[in-house]
CSV table of C-alpha atoms in Angstrom, one decimal:
chain,number,residue,atom,x,y,z
L,1,MET,CA,-35.8,-24.6,-55.7
L,2,LEU,CA,-32.8,-24.5,-57.6
L,3,ALA,CA,-34.7,-25.8,-60.5
L,4,ALA,CA,-37.5,-23.3,-60.3
L,5,ALA,CA,-34.3,-20.8,-59.9
L,6,LEU,CA,-32.8,-22.0,-63.4
L,7,GLU,CA,-36.4,-21.9,-65.3
L,8,THR,CA,-35.4,-18.1,-64.5
L,9,VAL,CA,-31.9,-17.0,-66.0
L,10,ARG,CA,-30.8,-14.4,-68.1
L,11,LEU,CA,-27.5,-14.9,-70.3
L,12,GLY,CA,-25.0,-12.9,-70.9
L,13,VAL,CA,-22.0,-12.4,-73.1
L,14,PHE,CA,-18.6,-11.4,-72.4
L,15,ASN,CA,-16.0,-11.3,-75.4
L,16,ASN,CA,-12.7,-11.0,-75.5
L,17,ARG,CA,-11.9,-8.7,-78.4
L,18,GLN,CA,-8.1,-10.6,-78.7
L,19,ALA,CA,-9.6,-14.4,-78.0
L,20,GLY,CA,-7.5,-16.1,-80.7
L,21,GLY,CA,-5.6,-14.1,-82.5
L,22,GLY,CA,-2.5,-14.4,-80.2
L,23,GLY,CA,-3.1,-10.7,-78.7
L,24,VAL,CA,-2.6,-8.6,-81.8
L,25,GLN,CA,-6.7,-9.3,-83.7
L,26,ILE,CA,-9.8,-11.1,-82.5
L,27,GLY,CA,-9.4,-14.6,-84.0
L,28,GLU,CA,-11.7,-16.6,-86.3
L,29,TYR,CA,-13.7,-18.2,-83.6
L,30,ALA,CA,-14.3,-15.6,-81.4
L,31,ALA,CA,-15.3,-13.3,-84.1
L,32,LYS,CA,-18.1,-15.7,-85.8
L,33,VAL,CA,-19.5,-15.0,-82.3
L,34,VAL,CA,-19.6,-11.3,-81.9
L,35,ASP,CA,-20.9,-11.0,-85.9
L,36,TRP,CA,-23.7,-13.8,-84.5
L,37,LEU,CA,-24.6,-11.1,-81.5
L,38,ARG,CA,-25.0,-8.2,-83.9
L,39,ASP,CA,-28.3,-9.7,-84.8
L,40,HIS,CA,-29.7,-10.5,-81.3
L,41,THR,CA,-29.5,-7.3,-79.3
L,42,ASP,CA,-31.6,-8.4,-76.6
L,43,ILE,CA,-28.5,-10.5,-75.3
L,44,PRO,CA,-26.7,-8.2,-73.1
L,45,GLN,CA,-22.9,-8.6,-74.4
L,46,VAL,CA,-19.5,-6.7,-73.9
L,47,GLU,CA,-16.6,-6.6,-75.4
L,48,THR,CA,-13.5,-5.7,-74.3
L,49,GLU,CA,-9.2,-6.6,-74.1
L,50,LEU,CA,-7.9,-8.1,-70.9
L,51,GLY,CA,-7.1,-5.5,-69.6
L,52,GLY,CA,-10.7,-4.3,-68.9
L,53,VAL,CA,-12.2,-7.6,-67.8
L,54,ARG,CA,-13.4,-6.1,-64.6
L,55,ASP,CA,-15.7,-3.1,-66.0
L,56,GLY,CA,-17.2,-5.5,-68.7
L,57,LEU,CA,-17.8,-7.8,-66.0
L,58,ALA,CA,-19.3,-5.2,-63.9
L,59,GLU,CA,-21.4,-4.3,-66.8
L,60,LEU,CA,-22.8,-7.4,-67.2
L,61,ALA,CA,-23.4,-8.1,-63.3
L,62,ALA,CA,-25.4,-5.1,-63.5
L,63,SER,CA,-27.5,-6.5,-66.1
L,64,GLY,CA,-28.5,-8.7,-63.9
L,65,VAL,CA,-27.0,-11.8,-65.8
L,66,ASP,CA,-26.3,-15.5,-64.3
L,67,VAL,CA,-25.7,-17.4,-67.1
L,68,LEU,CA,-21.8,-15.6,-68.6
L,69,VAL,CA,-20.7,-16.9,-71.6
L,70,VAL,CA,-16.7,-16.7,-71.9
L,71,ASN,CA,-16.0,-15.7,-75.9
L,72,GLY,CA,-12.4,-16.3,-75.5
L,73,GLY,CA,-9.9,-19.4,-74.9
L,74,ASP,CA,-8.1,-20.7,-71.8
L,75,GLY,CA,-6.1,-17.1,-71.1
L,76,THR,CA,-9.8,-15.4,-71.1
L,77,LEU,CA,-11.8,-17.6,-68.8
L,78,GLN,CA,-8.4,-17.3,-66.4
L,79,HIS,CA,-8.9,-13.4,-66.5
L,80,VAL,CA,-12.9,-14.0,-66.2
L,81,LEU,CA,-12.6,-16.6,-63.3
L,82,THR,CA,-10.1,-14.0,-61.0
L,83,GLU,CA,-12.4,-11.3,-60.9
L,84,VAL,CA,-15.6,-13.3,-60.8
L,85,LEU,CA,-13.5,-15.3,-57.4
L,86,ALA,CA,-11.4,-13.1,-56.1
L,87,GLY,CA,-13.0,-9.6,-57.1
L,88,GLY,CA,-16.3,-9.5,-56.3
L,89,VAL,CA,-17.8,-8.2,-58.9
L,90,PHE,CA,-21.0,-10.4,-58.9
L,91,PRO,CA,-23.4,-10.7,-55.9
L,92,GLU,CA,-23.1,-14.3,-56.5
L,93,VAL,CA,-20.8,-16.5,-58.9
L,94,PRO,CA,-22.6,-16.7,-62.0
L,95,MET,CA,-23.3,-19.9,-64.2
L,96,ILE,CA,-20.0,-19.6,-66.5
L,97,ALA,CA,-20.0,-21.4,-70.3
L,98,PRO,CA,-16.3,-21.3,-71.7
L,99,LEU,CA,-16.6,-21.2,-75.2
L,100,ARG,CA,-13.9,-22.5,-77.6
L,101,SER,CA,-13.2,-19.5,-78.9
L,102,GLY,CA,-9.3,-18.9,-78.3
L,103,ARG,CA,-5.8,-20.3,-79.2
L,104,THR,CA,-5.9,-22.6,-76.0
L,105,ASN,CA,-9.2,-24.1,-74.8
L,106,MET,CA,-8.4,-27.7,-72.5
L,107,SER,CA,-10.8,-26.3,-69.7
L,108,ALA,CA,-13.9,-25.5,-72.3
L,109,LEU,CA,-13.3,-28.8,-74.0
L,110,ASP,CA,-12.7,-30.7,-70.6
L,111,ILE,CA,-15.6,-29.2,-69.7
L,112,GLY,CA,-17.6,-29.9,-72.4
L,113,GLY,CA,-17.7,-27.4,-75.4
L,114,ARG,CA,-18.3,-27.6,-79.0
L,115,HIS,CA,-16.2,-26.6,-82.0
L,116,ASP,CA,-19.1,-24.2,-83.3
L,117,THR,CA,-18.8,-21.6,-81.2
L,118,VAL,CA,-22.1,-19.4,-82.5
L,119,GLY,CA,-23.9,-23.3,-82.2
L,120,ALA,CA,-22.4,-23.5,-79.1
L,121,LEU,CA,-24.3,-20.3,-78.0
L,122,ALA,CA,-27.0,-20.6,-79.5
L,123,ALA,CA,-27.9,-24.4,-77.7
L,124,LEU,CA,-27.1,-21.9,-74.7
L,125,VAL,CA,-29.5,-19.5,-75.6
L,126,ALA,CA,-32.0,-22.1,-76.2
L,127,ALA,CA,-31.3,-24.0,-73.2
L,128,VAL,CA,-32.6,-20.7,-71.5
L,129,GLU,CA,-35.3,-20.0,-73.1
L,130,ASN,CA,-36.8,-23.7,-72.5
L,131,GLY,CA,-35.9,-23.9,-69.2
L,132,SER,CA,-33.4,-26.6,-69.6
L,133,VAL,CA,-30.4,-25.1,-68.1
L,134,GLY,CA,-30.3,-27.3,-65.6
L,135,ASP,CA,-29.6,-29.8,-67.4
L,136,ARG,CA,-26.2,-28.8,-68.8
L,137,VAL,CA,-24.4,-27.7,-65.7
L,138,VAL,CA,-21.4,-29.3,-64.7
L,139,GLU,CA,-19.7,-28.3,-61.3
L,140,ARG,CA,-15.8,-27.5,-60.8
L,141,ARG,CA,-13.7,-26.6,-58.7
L,142,VAL,CA,-11.1,-24.2,-60.4
L,143,LEU,CA,-7.1,-23.7,-58.6
L,144,LYS,CA,-6.9,-21.2,-56.2
L,145,VAL,CA,-3.1,-20.2,-57.3
L,146,ASP,CA,-1.6,-17.7,-54.4
L,147,LEU,CA,1.7,-16.0,-55.5
L,148,VAL,CA,2.4,-15.3,-51.8
L,149,GLY,CA,3.3,-12.1,-50.9
L,150,GLU,CA,3.2,-10.9,-54.7
L,151,GLU,CA,-0.2,-9.8,-55.9
L,152,ARG,CA,-3.6,-11.1,-55.2
L,153,PRO,CA,-4.3,-14.5,-56.5
L,154,GLN,CA,-4.9,-16.1,-59.7
L,155,TYR,CA,-8.1,-19.0,-60.3
L,156,GLY,CA,-7.8,-20.9,-63.2
L,157,MET,CA,-7.9,-24.7,-64.1
L,158,PHE,CA,-4.2,-25.1,-64.9
L,159,CYS,CA,-0.9,-24.6,-63.4
L,160,GLY,CA,2.2,-25.4,-64.1
L,161,PHE,CA,6.3,-25.3,-63.6
L,162,GLY,CA,9.5,-24.7,-65.0
L,163,VAL,CA,9.5,-26.7,-68.0
L,164,ILE,CA,5.7,-25.9,-68.6
L,165,HIS,CA,6.4,-22.5,-68.6
L,166,ARG,CA,9.3,-21.9,-70.7
L,167,ALA,CA,7.7,-24.4,-73.6
L,168,ILE,CA,4.9,-21.9,-73.5
L,169,GLU,CA,7.1,-18.9,-73.9
L,170,ARG,CA,8.9,-20.9,-76.6
L,171,THR,CA,5.8,-21.6,-78.4
L,172,HIS,CA,4.3,-18.5,-78.5
L,173,ARG,CA,8.3,-17.8,-80.3
L,174,LEU,CA,8.1,-20.4,-82.8
L,175,PHE,CA,4.5,-20.2,-83.8
L,176,PRO,CA,2.8,-17.7,-85.9
L,177,PRO,CA,-0.4,-15.3,-83.7
L,178,GLY,CA,-3.5,-17.5,-83.5
L,179,ARG,CA,-4.5,-21.0,-83.1
L,180,ALA,CA,-1.6,-21.8,-84.7
L,181,GLN,CA,0.1,-21.1,-81.2
L,182,GLY,CA,-2.6,-23.0,-79.6
L,183,VAL,CA,-3.2,-27.1,-79.6
L,184,PHE,CA,-0.8,-27.3,-83.3
L,185,GLY,CA,1.8,-25.4,-81.8
L,186,SER,CA,0.8,-27.2,-77.7
L,187,ALA,CA,1.2,-30.5,-78.8
L,188,ILE,CA,4.1,-30.1,-82.1
L,189,MET,CA,6.0,-29.2,-78.6
L,190,THR,CA,4.7,-31.3,-75.8
L,191,LEU,CA,5.6,-34.1,-78.6
L,192,ALA,CA,9.7,-32.3,-79.3
L,193,LEU,CA,9.6,-31.9,-75.0
L,194,VAL,CA,9.4,-36.0,-73.9
L,195,THR,CA,11.5,-37.4,-76.9
L,196,ARG,CA,14.2,-34.5,-75.6
L,197,ALA,CA,13.4,-35.6,-71.7
L,198,ALA,CA,13.1,-39.0,-72.8
L,199,THR,CA,16.1,-39.0,-74.2
L,200,GLY,CA,18.6,-37.2,-71.5
L,201,SER,CA,18.6,-34.0,-73.7
L,202,ASN,CA,20.3,-30.9,-71.1
L,203,ALA,CA,19.1,-28.0,-73.3
L,204,GLU,CA,18.4,-24.9,-71.3
L,205,MET,CA,14.8,-25.4,-71.3
L,206,LEU,CA,14.7,-29.1,-70.4
L,207,LEU,CA,17.0,-28.0,-67.2
L,208,ALA,CA,15.1,-29.4,-64.1
L,209,ASP,CA,14.2,-26.9,-61.4
L,210,PRO,CA,14.4,-27.6,-57.7
L,211,ILE,CA,11.5,-27.1,-56.0
L,212,ASP,CA,10.4,-28.0,-52.2
L,213,ILE,CA,6.8,-29.7,-52.2
L,214,ARG,CA,4.1,-30.2,-49.5
L,215,LEU,CA,1.3,-31.8,-50.2
L,216,ASP,CA,-1.8,-31.5,-47.9
L,217,ASP,CA,0.6,-32.6,-44.3
L,218,HIS,CA,2.9,-34.5,-45.7
L,219,ARG,CA,6.4,-32.6,-47.1
L,220,PHE,CA,8.6,-34.6,-49.4
L,221,THR,CA,12.6,-34.8,-49.9
L,222,PRO,CA,12.7,-31.5,-52.1
L,223,ARG,CA,14.4,-32.3,-55.9
L,224,ALA,CA,14.5,-30.8,-58.9
L,225,TYR,CA,11.8,-31.3,-61.3
L,226,LYS,CA,11.4,-31.8,-65.0
L,227,LEU,CA,7.8,-31.9,-64.7
L,228,VAL,CA,5.4,-30.2,-62.0
L,229,LEU,CA,1.9,-29.3,-62.3
L,230,ALA,CA,-1.8,-28.8,-61.1
L,231,THR,CA,-5.1,-28.8,-62.5
L,232,THR,CA,-8.9,-29.5,-61.4
L,233,LEU,CA,-9.8,-30.8,-65.3
L,234,GLU,CA,-9.8,-34.5,-66.2
L,235,ARG,CA,-8.0,-34.3,-69.2
L,236,PHE,CA,-5.9,-32.2,-71.6
L,237,PHE,CA,-5.7,-31.6,-75.3
L,238,LEU,CA,-5.3,-34.7,-77.4
L,239,GLY,CA,-6.9,-36.7,-74.3
L,240,LEU,CA,-3.4,-36.3,-72.0
L,241,ARG,CA,-4.1,-36.5,-68.7
L,242,PRO,CA,-0.9,-37.1,-66.5
L,243,PHE,CA,-2.0,-37.6,-63.2
L,244,TRP,CA,-2.4,-41.4,-61.7
L,245,GLY,CA,-3.2,-40.4,-57.9
L,246,ASN,CA,-6.6,-42.5,-56.7
L,247,GLU,CA,-6.6,-40.6,-53.2
L,248,ASP,CA,-9.9,-38.4,-52.9
L,249,GLY,CA,-9.0,-34.5,-53.3
L,250,PRO,CA,-10.1,-31.9,-55.7
L,251,ILE,CA,-6.8,-31.0,-57.4
L,252,HIS,CA,-4.3,-33.4,-59.6
L,253,PHE,CA,-0.6,-32.9,-58.7
L,254,THR,CA,1.8,-34.7,-60.5
L,255,ALA,CA,5.6,-34.1,-59.9
L,256,VAL,CA,8.5,-35.6,-61.9
L,257,ALA,CA,11.8,-35.7,-60.7
L,258,ASP,CA,15.5,-35.1,-63.3
L,259,GLN,CA,16.7,-38.2,-64.4
L,260,ALA,CA,13.0,-40.2,-63.7
L,261,LEU,CA,11.2,-39.7,-67.2
L,262,GLY,CA,12.9,-42.1,-69.5
L,263,ILE,CA,10.3,-43.1,-72.9
L,264,GLY,CA,8.5,-45.9,-71.2
L,265,PRO,CA,7.7,-43.5,-67.7
L,266,ALA,CA,7.2,-40.6,-70.5
L,267,ILE,CA,4.4,-42.5,-72.5
L,268,SER,CA,2.8,-43.9,-69.6
L,269,ILE,CA,2.2,-40.3,-67.5
L,270,LEU,CA,0.7,-38.7,-70.8
L,271,ARG,CA,-1.8,-41.2,-70.6
L,272,GLY,CA,-2.7,-40.8,-67.1
L,273,ARG,CA,-1.1,-44.6,-66.0
L,274,ARG,CA,1.4,-44.7,-63.1
L,275,PRO,CA,4.9,-45.8,-63.9
L,276,LEU,CA,5.9,-49.5,-64.0
L,277,ARG,CA,8.1,-48.2,-60.7
L,278,ALA,CA,6.1,-44.8,-59.8
L,279,ASP,CA,5.4,-46.8,-56.4
L,280,ILE,CA,8.7,-47.6,-55.2
L,281,ASP,CA,10.5,-44.7,-56.9
L,282,PRO,CA,10.1,-41.1,-54.8
L,283,ARG,CA,11.1,-39.3,-57.6
L,284,PHE,CA,7.1,-40.1,-59.7
L,285,LEU,CA,4.9,-38.3,-57.4
L,286,SER,CA,0.9,-37.9,-58.8
L,287,ARG,CA,-2.2,-37.5,-55.7
L,288,ASN,CA,-4.8,-35.7,-55.3
L,289,VAL,CA,-5.1,-33.3,-52.9
L,290,HIS,CA,-6.6,-30.3,-51.1
L,291,VAL,CA,-4.0,-28.2,-50.4
L,292,ALA,CA,-0.3,-28.1,-52.2
L,293,GLU,CA,2.5,-25.3,-50.9
L,294,LEU,CA,5.6,-25.0,-53.0
L,295,GLY,CA,8.8,-23.0,-53.0
L,296,ALA,CA,10.0,-22.5,-56.4
L,297,SER,CA,11.9,-19.8,-58.0
L,298,CYS,CA,11.3,-21.0,-61.6
L,299,GLY,CA,8.5,-19.6,-63.8
L,300,LEU,CA,5.2,-20.7,-63.6
L,301,THR,CA,1.5,-20.7,-65.8
L,302,VAL,CA,-1.8,-20.5,-64.5
L,303,ASP,CA,-4.1,-21.4,-67.9
L,304,GLY,CA,-2.0,-20.2,-70.5
L,305,GLU,CA,-0.8,-16.7,-68.2
L,306,LEU,CA,2.8,-16.5,-67.2
L,307,PHE,CA,4.5,-15.2,-64.5
L,308,ALA,CA,8.5,-14.9,-64.6
L,309,PRO,CA,10.7,-16.5,-62.6
L,310,ARG,CA,11.3,-14.6,-58.9
L,311,GLU,CA,13.9,-15.9,-56.5
L,312,GLY,CA,12.6,-17.1,-52.8
L,313,ARG,CA,9.0,-18.1,-54.6
L,314,THR,CA,6.3,-19.5,-52.2
L,315,VAL,CA,3.1,-20.7,-54.3
L,316,ARG,CA,0.0,-21.7,-52.2
L,317,ILE,CA,-2.6,-23.6,-54.8
L,318,SER,CA,-5.9,-24.5,-53.3
L,319,ALA,CA,-9.2,-25.4,-54.5
L,320,SER,CA,-12.5,-23.2,-54.7
L,321,GLU,CA,-15.7,-23.9,-54.4
L,322,PRO,CA,-17.5,-25.7,-56.7
L,323,VAL,CA,-18.5,-23.6,-59.8
L,324,ARG,CA,-21.2,-24.1,-62.0
L,325,PHE,CA,-20.0,-24.5,-65.8
L,326,LEU,CA,-22.2,-25.4,-68.6
L,327,ARG,CA,-21.9,-27.6,-71.2
L,328,SER,CA,-22.6,-26.5,-74.8
L,329,ASP,CA,-21.6,-30.2,-76.5
L,330,THR,CA,-24.9,-31.9,-76.3
C-alpha cells in the first residue's frame, strides 16, 4: 500500500522570503529556488515570511500536496514542523524535504541535502515523476519542546540551553546578516567558546546555569551546567556529535556541569566520544531518552529560534512519532 501511495504523490514548495538573508531579504540559495520555480508553474508553491507560515501551508494543503519541500534553513523548518505537527494544517503529515537554503542547515545536512538547492529540488521533482520517492525516505522523530504554561509546544530537531542560547545571540550580533551568521559564524563561535570554557574563562556568556534535570524516570542532582542540549539529529555542522549515550531512546541528551569542561573532555565531547572520567564523574551526562524535563530559568533555542530567559520555567522535551523526511543528496 505504501509503495502504491508513493507513486501518486504531489510535490509543493514552501518558500521563506527571508531564508538565508538574516531576516533582511532572501538569501542567494533560497532565491535560486524561487527563480527556478518561475519556469515550473505546474508545481504548487507559496512565498511568505515566517509570520505567514500557517496560511502558506494551508494553501499547499488545499492543493493536495503530500511532499512538502521547505525552501529555507533550520529556522524555517522549525516553524513549518510546528505548524504541521501542532497546528493540524494537513489532514495527514506530509513527507518533508528540507533544502539547504538558510543561514544554518543542520537538519537538512543530517537528513541528506545537496548544497546545490536547485539541483536538490530538481532531483525531488524527478523522483516524484518516476515514482522513486520511497528510495529517498529517511524516518526521523522530531523534538516536541513544551514550555509549560507559556505557549503551544515548539517542534524542531535541536534544543540548547544557557550558553548555547547566548552564543547564538552573540553570533547574530558579531557577524553580518546572511550565511556568515550560519555555519561560518557558528564554527568560529563554537571554537572560541570551547577554548575559553576549557581554559576556565568566567565571561558572562560562559557562566554556568542552574538546571534541574529529569530524564525518563530518573532525577539528577541539581547542578550548574555549561552545556545542555537535546536533539534527534545524528550530527551537527562540521560533523560534530556531542553525545555518547548508548540507550535505546530517540532523543540524544547531553549535559556537562560547571568546571568539568577541560580541553581533553571538550575535544572528546565534540567528537561524540565519552570523556575518560565520565563513568565516575556525575558532572558528565549523556543519554538517549524518551522524555527530558528541565527546570531552567535560562534562555533556550529550538533550531536557532530564541526564547528569552524566564524565571521558574519548566521545559518538557519528548519525541514525535517518526516523520518521513526526504533526502536529496543521492
